PDB file of C-alpha atoms and ligand atoms in Angstrom:
ATOM      1  CA  UNK A 277     -40.930 -12.043 -86.048  1.00 91.00           C
ATOM      2  CA  UNK A 278     -42.967 -14.142 -83.644  1.00 97.00           C
ATOM      3  CA  UNK A 279     -42.654 -17.891 -83.847  1.00 98.00           C
ATOM      4  CA  UNK A 280     -44.617 -20.336 -81.714  1.00 98.00           C
ATOM      5  CA  UNK A 281     -43.604 -23.977 -81.842  1.00 98.00           C
ATOM      6  CA  UNK A 282     -45.704 -26.826 -80.460  1.00 98.00           C
ATOM      7  CA  UNK A 283     -46.886 -24.898 -77.405  1.00 98.00           C
ATOM      8  CA  UNK A 284     -48.877 -26.861 -74.805  1.00 98.00           C
ATOM      9  CA  UNK A 285     -50.393 -25.141 -71.768  1.00 98.00           C
ATOM     10  CA  UNK A 286     -52.260 -26.629 -68.805  1.00 97.00           C
ATOM     11  CA  UNK A 287     -54.049 -25.297 -65.761  1.00 96.00           C
ATOM     12  CA  UNK A 288     -53.174 -27.859 -63.076  1.00 93.00           C
ATOM     13  CA  UNK A 289     -53.564 -31.199 -64.796  1.00 93.00           C
ATOM     14  CA  UNK A 290     -56.101 -29.891 -67.328  1.00 96.00           C
ATOM     15  CA  UNK A 291     -54.525 -29.466 -70.720  1.00 96.00           C
ATOM     16  CA  UNK A 292     -55.865 -26.360 -72.475  1.00 97.00           C
ATOM     17  CA  UNK A 293     -53.552 -25.835 -75.470  1.00 98.00           C
ATOM     18  CA  UNK A 294     -52.157 -28.736 -77.440  1.00 97.00           C
ATOM     19  CA  UNK A 295     -49.238 -28.225 -79.818  1.00 97.00           C
ATOM     20  CA  UNK A 296     -50.138 -24.785 -81.049  1.00 98.00           C
ATOM     21  CA  UNK A 297     -47.928 -23.405 -83.838  1.00 98.00           C
ATOM     22  CA  UNK A 298     -47.936 -19.900 -85.261  1.00 97.00           C
ATOM     23  CA  UNK A 299     -45.717 -17.565 -87.251  1.00 96.00           C
ATOM     24  CA  UNK A 300     -46.351 -13.852 -87.512  1.00 97.00           C
ATOM     25  CA  UNK A 301     -44.250 -11.340 -89.384  1.00 97.00           C
ATOM     26  CA  UNK A 302     -43.714  -7.608 -89.022  1.00 96.00           C
ATOM     27  CA  UNK A 303     -46.692  -5.638 -90.240  1.00 97.00           C
ATOM     28  CA  UNK A 304     -49.128  -8.550 -89.990  1.00 98.00           C
ATOM     29  CA  UNK A 305     -52.361  -8.806 -88.085  1.00 98.00           C
ATOM     30  CA  UNK A 306     -53.094 -12.393 -87.108  1.00 98.00           C
ATOM     31  CA  UNK A 307     -56.639 -12.993 -85.887  1.00 98.00           C
ATOM     32  CA  UNK A 308     -57.268 -15.708 -83.308  1.00 98.00           C
ATOM     33  CA  UNK A 309     -60.813 -17.016 -83.564  1.00 98.00           C
ATOM     34  CA  UNK A 310     -62.614 -19.893 -81.915  1.00 98.00           C
ATOM     35  CA  UNK A 311     -65.537 -20.668 -79.637  1.00 97.00           C
ATOM     36  CA  UNK A 312     -65.637 -19.527 -76.015  1.00 96.00           C
ATOM     37  CA  UNK A 313     -63.361 -21.679 -73.920  1.00 96.00           C
ATOM     38  CA  UNK A 314     -61.223 -22.836 -76.855  1.00 97.00           C
ATOM     39  CA  UNK A 315     -58.051 -21.358 -75.314  1.00 97.00           C
ATOM     40  CA  UNK A 316     -57.658 -18.016 -77.094  1.00 97.00           C
ATOM     41  CA  UNK A 317     -56.943 -15.941 -73.970  1.00 96.00           C
ATOM     42  CA  UNK A 318     -54.712 -18.690 -72.591  1.00 97.00           C
ATOM     43  CA  UNK A 319     -52.738 -18.525 -75.824  1.00 97.00           C
ATOM     44  CA  UNK A 320     -52.290 -14.747 -75.576  1.00 97.00           C
ATOM     45  CA  UNK A 321     -51.218 -15.121 -71.939  1.00 96.00           C
ATOM     46  CA  UNK A 322     -48.519 -17.576 -72.920  1.00 97.00           C
ATOM     47  CA  UNK A 323     -47.251 -15.151 -75.595  1.00 97.00           C
ATOM     48  CA  UNK A 324     -46.956 -12.434 -72.931  1.00 96.00           C
ATOM     49  CA  UNK A 325     -45.198 -14.892 -70.594  1.00 96.00           C
ATOM     50  CA  UNK A 326     -48.000 -14.580 -68.025  1.00 95.00           C
ATOM     51  CA  UNK A 327     -48.218 -18.375 -68.320  1.00 95.00           C
ATOM     52  CA  UNK A 328     -45.350 -20.786 -68.854  1.00 94.00           C
ATOM     53  CA  UNK A 329     -46.056 -23.572 -71.365  1.00 96.00           C
ATOM     54  CA  UNK A 330     -45.588 -27.217 -70.315  1.00 96.00           C
ATOM     55  CA  UNK A 331     -43.917 -27.843 -73.641  1.00 97.00           C
ATOM     56  CA  UNK A 332     -42.961 -25.996 -76.795  1.00 98.00           C
ATOM     57  CA  UNK A 333     -41.219 -22.662 -77.367  1.00 98.00           C
ATOM     58  CA  UNK A 334     -42.006 -19.053 -78.227  1.00 98.00           C
ATOM     59  CA  UNK A 335     -39.426 -16.936 -80.049  1.00 98.00           C
ATOM     60  CA  UNK A 336     -39.378 -13.207 -80.713  1.00 96.00           C
ATOM     61  CA  UNK A 337     -36.838 -12.390 -83.426  1.00 94.00           C
ATOM     62  CA  UNK A 338     -35.211 -15.776 -82.763  1.00 95.00           C
ATOM     63  CA  UNK A 339     -34.853 -15.199 -78.995  1.00 97.00           C
ATOM     64  CA  UNK A 340     -36.690 -17.670 -76.778  1.00 97.00           C
ATOM     65  CA  UNK A 341     -38.882 -15.646 -74.409  1.00 97.00           C
ATOM     66  CA  UNK A 342     -37.734 -17.854 -71.512  1.00 96.00           C
ATOM     67  CA  UNK A 343     -34.431 -15.973 -71.862  1.00 96.00           C
ATOM     68  CA  UNK A 344     -36.111 -12.564 -71.447  1.00 96.00           C
ATOM     69  CA  UNK A 345     -36.790 -10.994 -68.053  1.00 95.00           C
ATOM     70  CA  UNK A 346     -40.041  -9.126 -67.406  1.00 93.00           C
ATOM     71  CA  UNK A 347     -38.620  -5.764 -68.430  1.00 94.00           C
ATOM     72  CA  UNK A 348     -37.350  -7.209 -71.697  1.00 95.00           C
ATOM     73  CA  UNK A 349     -40.730  -8.843 -72.353  1.00 96.00           C
ATOM     74  CA  UNK A 350     -42.481  -5.521 -71.712  1.00 95.00           C
ATOM     75  CA  UNK A 351     -40.205  -3.814 -74.226  1.00 95.00           C
ATOM     76  CA  UNK A 352     -41.173  -6.373 -76.843  1.00 97.00           C
ATOM     77  CA  UNK A 353     -44.770  -7.302 -76.098  1.00 97.00           C
ATOM     78  CA  UNK A 354     -47.687  -5.022 -75.177  1.00 97.00           C
ATOM     79  CA  UNK A 355     -51.026  -6.403 -74.082  1.00 95.00           C
ATOM     80  CA  UNK A 356     -54.465  -4.838 -74.441  1.00 94.00           C
ATOM     81  CA  UNK A 357     -56.916  -6.930 -72.453  1.00 87.00           C
ATOM     82  CA  UNK A 358     -60.678  -6.986 -72.778  1.00 79.00           C
ATOM     83  CA  UNK A 359     -62.144  -3.589 -71.974  1.00 68.00           C
ATOM     84  CA  UNK A 360     -61.613  -2.817 -68.331  1.00 69.00           C
ATOM     85  CA  UNK A 361     -62.767   0.109 -66.314  1.00 73.00           C
ATOM     86  CA  UNK A 362     -60.101   2.009 -64.423  1.00 76.00           C
ATOM     87  CA  UNK A 363     -61.444   3.228 -61.120  1.00 78.00           C
ATOM     88  CA  UNK A 364     -58.508   5.413 -60.139  1.00 82.00           C
ATOM     89  CA  UNK A 365     -58.207   9.107 -60.792  1.00 86.00           C
ATOM     90  CA  UNK A 366     -55.513   9.084 -63.430  1.00 93.00           C
ATOM     91  CA  UNK A 367     -55.549  11.366 -66.425  1.00 95.00           C
ATOM     92  CA  UNK A 368     -55.419   9.808 -69.888  1.00 95.00           C
ATOM     93  CA  UNK A 369     -51.842  11.112 -70.156  1.00 95.00           C
ATOM     94  CA  UNK A 370     -50.831   9.398 -66.866  1.00 94.00           C
ATOM     95  CA  UNK A 371     -52.148   6.084 -68.203  1.00 95.00           C
ATOM     96  CA  UNK A 372     -50.327   6.414 -71.523  1.00 96.00           C
ATOM     97  CA  UNK A 373     -47.075   7.386 -69.774  1.00 96.00           C
ATOM     98  CA  UNK A 374     -47.303   4.117 -67.807  1.00 95.00           C
ATOM     99  CA  UNK A 375     -46.448   2.434 -71.103  1.00 96.00           C
ATOM    100  CA  UNK A 376     -42.928   3.863 -70.706  1.00 96.00           C
ATOM    101  CA  UNK A 377     -42.380   2.047 -67.369  1.00 94.00           C
ATOM    102  CA  UNK A 378     -40.048  -0.639 -68.813  1.00 94.00           C
ATOM    103  CA  UNK A 379     -37.718   2.114 -70.055  1.00 94.00           C
ATOM    104  CA  UNK A 380     -37.808   4.500 -67.117  1.00 90.00           C
ATOM    105  CA  UNK A 381     -35.195   4.446 -64.386  1.00 86.00           C
ATOM    106  CA  UNK A 382     -36.118   7.118 -61.828  1.00 85.00           C
ATOM    107  CA  UNK A 383     -38.356   9.673 -63.491  1.00 87.00           C
ATOM    108  CA  UNK A 384     -39.435   9.988 -67.107  1.00 88.00           C
ATOM    109  CA  UNK A 385     -37.212  11.775 -69.608  1.00 92.00           C
ATOM    110  CA  UNK A 386     -38.350  14.214 -72.336  1.00 93.00           C
ATOM    111  CA  UNK A 387     -38.032  11.319 -74.823  1.00 95.00           C
ATOM    112  CA  UNK A 388     -40.587   9.274 -72.833  1.00 95.00           C
ATOM    113  CA  UNK A 389     -43.025  12.179 -72.869  1.00 95.00           C
ATOM    114  CA  UNK A 390     -42.478  12.644 -76.599  1.00 96.00           C
ATOM    115  CA  UNK A 391     -43.167   8.955 -77.321  1.00 96.00           C
ATOM    116  CA  UNK A 392     -46.271   8.932 -75.105  1.00 96.00           C
ATOM    117  CA  UNK A 393     -47.622  12.075 -76.779  1.00 96.00           C
ATOM    118  CA  UNK A 394     -46.915  10.613 -80.203  1.00 94.00           C
ATOM    119  CA  UNK A 395     -48.913   7.502 -79.220  1.00 95.00           C
ATOM    120  CA  UNK A 396     -51.763   9.773 -78.091  1.00 94.00           C
ATOM    121  CA  UNK A 397     -51.781  11.635 -81.397  1.00 94.00           C
ATOM    122  CA  UNK A 398     -51.860   8.369 -83.342  1.00 91.00           C
ATOM    123  CA  UNK A 399     -54.858   7.191 -81.334  1.00 91.00           C
ATOM    124  CA  UNK A 400     -56.701  10.536 -81.339  1.00 91.00           C
ATOM    125  CA  UNK A 401     -56.516  10.741 -77.569  1.00 93.00           C
ATOM    126  CA  UNK A 402     -54.246  13.783 -77.280  1.00 95.00           C
ATOM    127  CA  UNK A 403     -57.177  16.185 -77.264  1.00 94.00           C
ATOM    128  CA  UNK A 404     -58.443  14.742 -73.981  1.00 94.00           C
ATOM    129  CA  UNK A 405     -55.061  13.967 -72.394  1.00 95.00           C
ATOM    130  CA  UNK A 406     -55.889  15.906 -69.227  1.00 96.00           C
ATOM    131  CA  UNK A 407     -59.290  14.314 -68.634  1.00 96.00           C
ATOM    132  CA  UNK A 408     -59.730  11.725 -65.886  1.00 95.00           C
ATOM    133  CA  UNK A 409     -60.031   8.220 -67.288  1.00 93.00           C
ATOM    134  CA  UNK A 410     -63.017   7.604 -65.028  1.00 92.00           C
ATOM    135  CA  UNK A 411     -64.879  10.163 -67.136  1.00 92.00           C
ATOM    136  CA  UNK A 412     -64.134   8.653 -70.550  1.00 92.00           C
ATOM    137  CA  UNK A 413     -66.518   6.649 -72.719  1.00 89.00           C
ATOM    138  CA  UNK A 414     -65.753   2.969 -73.472  1.00 86.00           C
ATOM    139  CA  UNK A 415     -64.371   3.816 -76.920  1.00 86.00           C
ATOM    140  CA  UNK A 416     -62.222   6.689 -75.603  1.00 90.00           C
ATOM    141  CA  UNK A 417     -60.843   4.545 -72.786  1.00 90.00           C
ATOM    142  CA  UNK A 418     -59.996   1.721 -75.179  1.00 89.00           C
ATOM    143  CA  UNK A 419     -58.066   4.189 -77.356  1.00 91.00           C
ATOM    144  CA  UNK A 420     -56.144   5.360 -74.285  1.00 93.00           C
ATOM    145  CA  UNK A 421     -55.269   1.744 -73.409  1.00 93.00           C
ATOM    146  CA  UNK A 422     -54.061   1.185 -76.973  1.00 93.00           C
ATOM    147  CA  UNK A 423     -52.035   4.418 -76.756  1.00 95.00           C
ATOM    148  CA  UNK A 424     -50.414   3.063 -73.587  1.00 95.00           C
ATOM    149  CA  UNK A 425     -49.543  -0.149 -75.441  1.00 95.00           C
ATOM    150  CA  UNK A 426     -48.061   1.833 -78.370  1.00 95.00           C
ATOM    151  CA  UNK A 427     -46.062   3.962 -75.908  1.00 96.00           C
ATOM    152  CA  UNK A 428     -44.331   0.730 -74.884  1.00 96.00           C
ATOM    153  CA  UNK A 429     -42.885   0.754 -78.454  1.00 96.00           C
ATOM    154  CA  UNK A 430     -43.352  -3.018 -78.615  1.00 97.00           C
ATOM    155  CA  UNK A 431     -42.594  -5.306 -81.522  1.00 96.00           C
ATOM    156  CA  UNK A 432     -45.716  -7.320 -80.820  1.00 97.00           C
ATOM    157  CA  UNK A 433     -49.151  -6.110 -79.784  1.00 97.00           C
ATOM    158  CA  UNK A 434     -51.535  -8.621 -78.238  1.00 97.00           C
ATOM    159  CA  UNK A 435     -55.208  -7.700 -78.247  1.00 96.00           C
ATOM    160  CA  UNK A 436     -57.878  -9.689 -76.443  1.00 95.00           C
ATOM    161  CA  UNK A 437     -61.263  -8.843 -77.922  1.00 92.00           C
ATOM    162  CA  UNK A 438     -60.348  -5.177 -78.295  1.00 87.00           C
ATOM    163  CA  UNK A 439     -63.761  -4.208 -79.624  1.00 87.00           C
ATOM    164  CA  UNK A 440     -66.156  -6.085 -77.379  1.00 83.00           C
ATOM    165  CA  UNK A 441     -68.729  -3.752 -75.809  1.00 80.00           C
ATOM    166  CA  UNK A 442     -68.169  -1.102 -78.494  1.00 83.00           C
ATOM    167  CA  UNK A 443     -70.733  -0.048 -81.061  1.00 88.00           C
ATOM    168  CA  UNK A 444     -69.975  -0.784 -84.695  1.00 91.00           C
ATOM    169  CA  UNK A 445     -68.521   2.644 -85.484  1.00 90.00           C
ATOM    170  CA  UNK A 446     -66.147   2.438 -82.521  1.00 87.00           C
ATOM    171  CA  UNK A 447     -65.214  -1.160 -83.399  1.00 90.00           C
ATOM    172  CA  UNK A 448     -64.174   0.034 -86.844  1.00 93.00           C
ATOM    173  CA  UNK A 449     -62.338   3.026 -85.377  1.00 90.00           C
ATOM    174  CA  UNK A 450     -60.275   0.776 -83.077  1.00 89.00           C
ATOM    175  CA  UNK A 451     -59.501  -1.763 -85.796  1.00 93.00           C
ATOM    176  CA  UNK A 452     -58.497   0.995 -88.255  1.00 94.00           C
ATOM    177  CA  UNK A 453     -56.085   2.222 -85.604  1.00 92.00           C
ATOM    178  CA  UNK A 454     -54.686  -1.268 -85.143  1.00 94.00           C
ATOM    179  CA  UNK A 455     -54.341  -1.657 -88.918  1.00 96.00           C
ATOM    180  CA  UNK A 456     -52.362   1.606 -89.099  1.00 94.00           C
ATOM    181  CA  UNK A 457     -50.071   0.431 -86.288  1.00 94.00           C
ATOM    182  CA  UNK A 458     -49.490  -2.863 -88.127  1.00 96.00           C
ATOM    183  CA  UNK A 459     -48.832  -1.035 -91.392  1.00 96.00           C
ATOM    184  CA  UNK A 460     -46.039   0.855 -89.651  1.00 93.00           C
ATOM    185  CA  UNK A 461     -44.314  -2.415 -88.719  1.00 95.00           C
ATOM    186  CA  UNK A 462     -45.974  -3.797 -85.594  1.00 97.00           C
ATOM    187  CA  UNK A 463     -46.913  -7.486 -85.412  1.00 97.00           C
ATOM    188  CA  UNK A 464     -50.441  -7.804 -84.052  1.00 98.00           C
ATOM    189  CA  UNK A 465     -52.065 -10.910 -82.605  1.00 98.00           C
ATOM    190  CA  UNK A 466     -55.736 -10.211 -81.924  1.00 97.00           C
ATOM    191  CA  UNK A 467     -58.530 -12.309 -80.507  1.00 97.00           C
ATOM    192  CA  UNK A 468     -61.577 -11.158 -82.457  1.00 95.00           C
ATOM    193  CA  UNK A 469     -65.051 -12.597 -81.991  1.00 94.00           C
ATOM    194  CA  UNK A 470     -66.646 -10.935 -84.986  1.00 95.00           C
ATOM    195  CA  UNK A 471     -65.648 -13.135 -87.927  1.00 96.00           C
ATOM    196  CA  UNK A 472     -66.582 -10.465 -90.471  1.00 95.00           C
ATOM    197  CA  UNK A 473     -64.303  -7.889 -88.884  1.00 95.00           C
ATOM    198  CA  UNK A 474     -61.571 -10.521 -88.499  1.00 96.00           C
ATOM    199  CA  UNK A 475     -61.890 -11.399 -92.206  1.00 95.00           C
ATOM    200  CA  UNK A 476     -61.641  -7.747 -93.200  1.00 94.00           C
ATOM    201  CA  UNK A 477     -58.758  -6.610 -90.990  1.00 96.00           C
ATOM    202  CA  UNK A 478     -56.526  -9.667 -90.533  1.00 97.00           C
ATOM    203  CA  UNK A 479     -53.798 -10.849 -92.880  1.00 97.00           C
ATOM    204  CA  UNK A 480     -54.120 -14.346 -91.529  1.00 97.00           C
ATOM    205  CA  UNK A 481     -56.380 -16.259 -89.199  1.00 98.00           C
ATOM    206  CA  UNK A 482     -55.658 -18.978 -86.674  1.00 98.00           C
ATOM    207  CA  UNK A 483     -58.826 -20.938 -85.860  1.00 98.00           C
ATOM    208  CA  UNK A 484     -58.797 -22.754 -82.523  1.00 98.00           C
ATOM    209  CA  UNK A 485     -61.093 -25.471 -81.280  1.00 98.00           C
ATOM    210  CA  UNK A 486     -60.633 -27.192 -77.914  1.00 97.00           C
ATOM    211  CA  UNK A 487     -57.074 -25.895 -77.649  1.00 97.00           C
ATOM    212  CA  UNK A 488     -55.955 -27.142 -81.046  1.00 97.00           C
ATOM    213  CA  UNK A 489     -55.524 -25.319 -84.332  1.00 97.00           C
ATOM    214  CA  UNK A 490     -58.160 -26.328 -86.838  1.00 95.00           C
ATOM    215  CA  UNK A 491     -56.765 -24.230 -89.655  1.00 96.00           C
ATOM    216  CA  UNK A 492     -54.405 -21.291 -90.231  1.00 97.00           C
ATOM    217  CA  UNK A 493     -53.940 -19.169 -93.304  1.00 97.00           C
ATOM    218  CA  UNK A 494     -55.492 -16.288 -95.169  1.00 97.00           C
ATOM    219  CA  UNK A 495     -59.084 -15.444 -94.210  1.00 96.00           C
ATOM    220  CA  UNK A 496     -60.374 -16.890 -97.516  1.00 95.00           C
ATOM    221  CA  UNK A 497     -58.716 -20.228 -96.728  1.00 97.00           C
ATOM    222  CA  UNK A 498     -59.802 -20.449 -93.096  1.00 98.00           C
ATOM    223  CA  UNK A 499     -63.299 -18.988 -93.227  1.00 97.00           C
ATOM    224  CA  UNK A 500     -64.980 -21.691 -95.258  1.00 97.00           C
ATOM    225  CA  UNK A 501     -68.540 -22.705 -94.494  1.00 97.00           C
ATOM    226  CA  UNK A 502     -67.265 -26.147 -93.499  1.00 97.00           C
ATOM    227  CA  UNK A 503     -64.536 -24.911 -91.105  1.00 98.00           C
ATOM    228  CA  UNK A 504     -66.900 -22.472 -89.408  1.00 97.00           C
ATOM    229  CA  UNK A 505     -69.682 -25.051 -89.078  1.00 96.00           C
ATOM    230  CA  UNK A 506     -67.317 -27.673 -87.675  1.00 97.00           C
ATOM    231  CA  UNK A 507     -65.631 -25.293 -85.247  1.00 97.00           C
ATOM    232  CA  UNK A 508     -68.538 -23.157 -84.027  1.00 97.00           C
ATOM    233  CA  UNK A 509     -71.226 -25.767 -84.520  1.00 95.00           C
ATOM    234  CA  UNK A 510     -73.449 -23.470 -86.517  1.00 94.00           C
ATOM    235  CA  UNK A 511     -74.280 -23.450 -90.238  1.00 95.00           C
ATOM    236  CA  UNK A 512     -73.204 -20.313 -92.073  1.00 96.00           C
ATOM    237  CA  UNK A 513     -73.151 -18.923 -95.567  1.00 96.00           C
ATOM    238  CA  UNK A 514     -69.942 -17.261 -96.729  1.00 97.00           C
ATOM    239  CA  UNK A 515     -70.058 -14.729 -99.551  1.00 95.00           C
ATOM    240  CA  UNK A 516     -67.839 -11.983-100.902  1.00 93.00           C
ATOM    241  CA  UNK A 517     -68.928  -8.363-100.695  1.00 89.00           C
ATOM    242  CA  UNK A 518     -68.808  -6.697-104.093  1.00 88.00           C
ATOM    243  CA  UNK A 519     -67.844  -3.266-102.734  1.00 87.00           C
ATOM    244  CA  UNK A 520     -64.752  -4.278-100.708  1.00 83.00           C
ATOM    245  CA  UNK A 521     -64.062  -7.835-101.847  1.00 84.00           C
ATOM    246  CA  UNK A 522     -64.179  -8.817 -98.130  1.00 84.00           C
ATOM    247  CA  UNK A 523     -65.730 -12.031 -96.932  1.00 92.00           C
ATOM    248  CA  UNK A 524     -69.201 -11.798 -95.539  1.00 94.00           C
ATOM    249  CA  UNK A 525     -70.193 -14.505 -93.077  1.00 96.00           C
ATOM    250  CA  UNK A 526     -73.804 -14.944 -92.044  1.00 95.00           C
ATOM    251  CA  UNK A 527     -75.254 -17.605 -89.747  1.00 94.00           C
ATOM    252  CA  UNK A 528     -78.090 -19.529 -91.393  1.00 92.00           C
ATOM    253  CA  UNK A 529     -80.820 -18.773 -88.908  1.00 81.00           C
ATOM    254  CA  UNK A 530     -84.087 -20.615 -88.739  1.00 78.00           C
ATOM    255  CA  UNK A 531     -87.001 -18.329 -89.386  1.00 75.00           C
ATOM    256  CA  UNK A 532     -88.981 -17.812 -86.233  1.00 76.00           C
ATOM    257  CA  UNK A 533     -92.535 -16.686 -86.538  1.00 76.00           C
ATOM    258  CA  UNK A 534     -93.220 -13.295 -85.042  1.00 73.00           C
ATOM    259  CA  UNK A 535     -96.257 -13.032 -82.828  1.00 70.00           C
ATOM    260  CA  UNK A 536     -99.004 -10.772 -84.099  1.00 57.00           C
TER     261      UNK A 536
HETATM  262  P1  ADP B 738     -61.242 -18.442 -74.587  1.00 65.10           P
HETATM  263  O1  ADP B 738     -60.386 -17.231 -74.478  1.00 65.10           O
HETATM  264  O2  ADP B 738     -61.143 -19.118 -75.919  1.00 65.10           O
HETATM  265  O3  ADP B 738     -62.675 -18.208 -74.197  1.00 65.10           O
HETATM  266  P2  ADP B 738     -59.728 -19.341 -72.284  1.00 65.10           P
HETATM  267  O4  ADP B 738     -58.314 -19.401 -72.694  1.00 65.10           O
HETATM  268  O5  ADP B 738     -60.170 -18.180 -71.460  1.00 65.10           O
HETATM  269  O6  ADP B 738     -60.660 -19.539 -73.559  1.00 65.10           O
HETATM  270  O7  ADP B 738     -60.087 -20.654 -71.455  1.00 65.10           O
HETATM  271  C1  ADP B 738     -59.807 -21.952 -71.945  1.00 65.10           C
HETATM  272  C2  ADP B 738     -60.206 -22.958 -70.869  1.00 65.10           C
HETATM  273  O8  ADP B 738     -59.348 -22.795 -69.746  1.00 65.10           O
HETATM  274  C3  ADP B 738     -61.636 -22.779 -70.367  1.00 65.10           C
HETATM  275  O9  ADP B 738     -62.184 -24.066 -70.152  1.00 65.10           O
HETATM  276  C4  ADP B 738     -61.448 -22.056 -69.050  1.00 65.10           C
HETATM  277  O10 ADP B 738     -62.468 -22.384 -68.138  1.00 65.10           O
HETATM  278  C5  ADP B 738     -60.110 -22.577 -68.566  1.00 65.10           C
HETATM  279  N1  ADP B 738     -59.385 -21.582 -67.751  1.00 65.10           N
HETATM  280  C6  ADP B 738     -59.129 -20.290 -68.106  1.00 65.10           C
HETATM  281  N2  ADP B 738     -58.413 -19.670 -67.126  1.00 65.10           N
HETATM  282  C7  ADP B 738     -58.223 -20.592 -66.150  1.00 65.10           C
HETATM  283  C8  ADP B 738     -57.547 -20.566 -64.874  1.00 65.10           C
HETATM  284  N3  ADP B 738     -56.929 -19.470 -64.431  1.00 65.10           N
HETATM  285  N4  ADP B 738     -57.574 -21.706 -64.133  1.00 65.10           N
HETATM  286  C9  ADP B 738     -58.183 -22.825 -64.579  1.00 65.10           C
HETATM  287  N5  ADP B 738     -58.831 -22.917 -65.770  1.00 65.10           N
HETATM  288  C10 ADP B 738     -58.847 -21.818 -66.546  1.00 65.10           C
END
C-alpha cells in the first residue's frame, strides 16, 4: 500500500505542494487530475523519490521511502513519463530488458528474460520485440515503455499522462492495459488529463489545484460540476452514460457562429 502524509514540496523557495495526503491500495488506479501547473508531475516525482519533500512522509507497505536506496525504490516503483522519443538504436526487447536493471548483477539471467518477455506478451509488444524503437509508432513505443515498467515487477506504477499524443483508440488500448495490470495487483497512480477517461478507468480521483487537494474519492464524488468549475475554471455538465454507467463530462461551450 502507498501512503502519503502531509507532503510539501518546493522548488527553491517556491512552495509547489502543500500538505498532500493520499492512500492507494493494491489493485487500485488513482487518477491525479488538475489544471496545468497544479503540481501533478511534481507529486509523481516525489513518489519516485526524484524530489525530496520539505515536510511529510511517503510510505510503501509501511516503509518510509527515505529508508530505501535507489535500487530498492526501483524494485518498488516504476515510472512511465510523458511520451518520449528514444533516439538510440535499441530494439524493443533491449528497452524492456532495461526494466530488470535493479535486479541484475553482472549479466541478465534466464529469469530476467522470462519476466521481460512476459511483460511484452501482456502489452502486445512481443510480436515486434526485434524492431528498433526508432521505427515504432507512438502507441507501440508507449506500450514498450509500459512493458519496461512492468518488467521492473514494481508494486507501484506511476504514469504521467500516459495517453497524451495518442488517438482515442490507442488511449483506450493503453488504459485497458493499465487496468489489467492493476487488476492483477499493481497500485497505479496516473496523471490523466482527460476527465472522461479518468472517470471510467480510475477507482479514485485526487483533484489538485495550486498544489493542494481539492477533493479525493470515487469519481462520482470528485467529478461534480461544482468541483470541476472551481478547479478548472470552466463550466461543465456532468451526466451518466446509460450504456456503461460511466460519468460523462462536457464543457459548456458558448456557441460560436460559423462564417458562411
Ligand atoms: P503539472 O504537472 O500539474 O502541470 P508541475 O508539477 O509540472 O505541474 O509544475 C508545478 C509548478 O512547478 C509549475 O508552476 C512549474 O512551473 C513549477 N516547476 C516544475 N518543475 C520545476 C523545476 N524543475 N524548477 C522550478 N519550478 C518548477
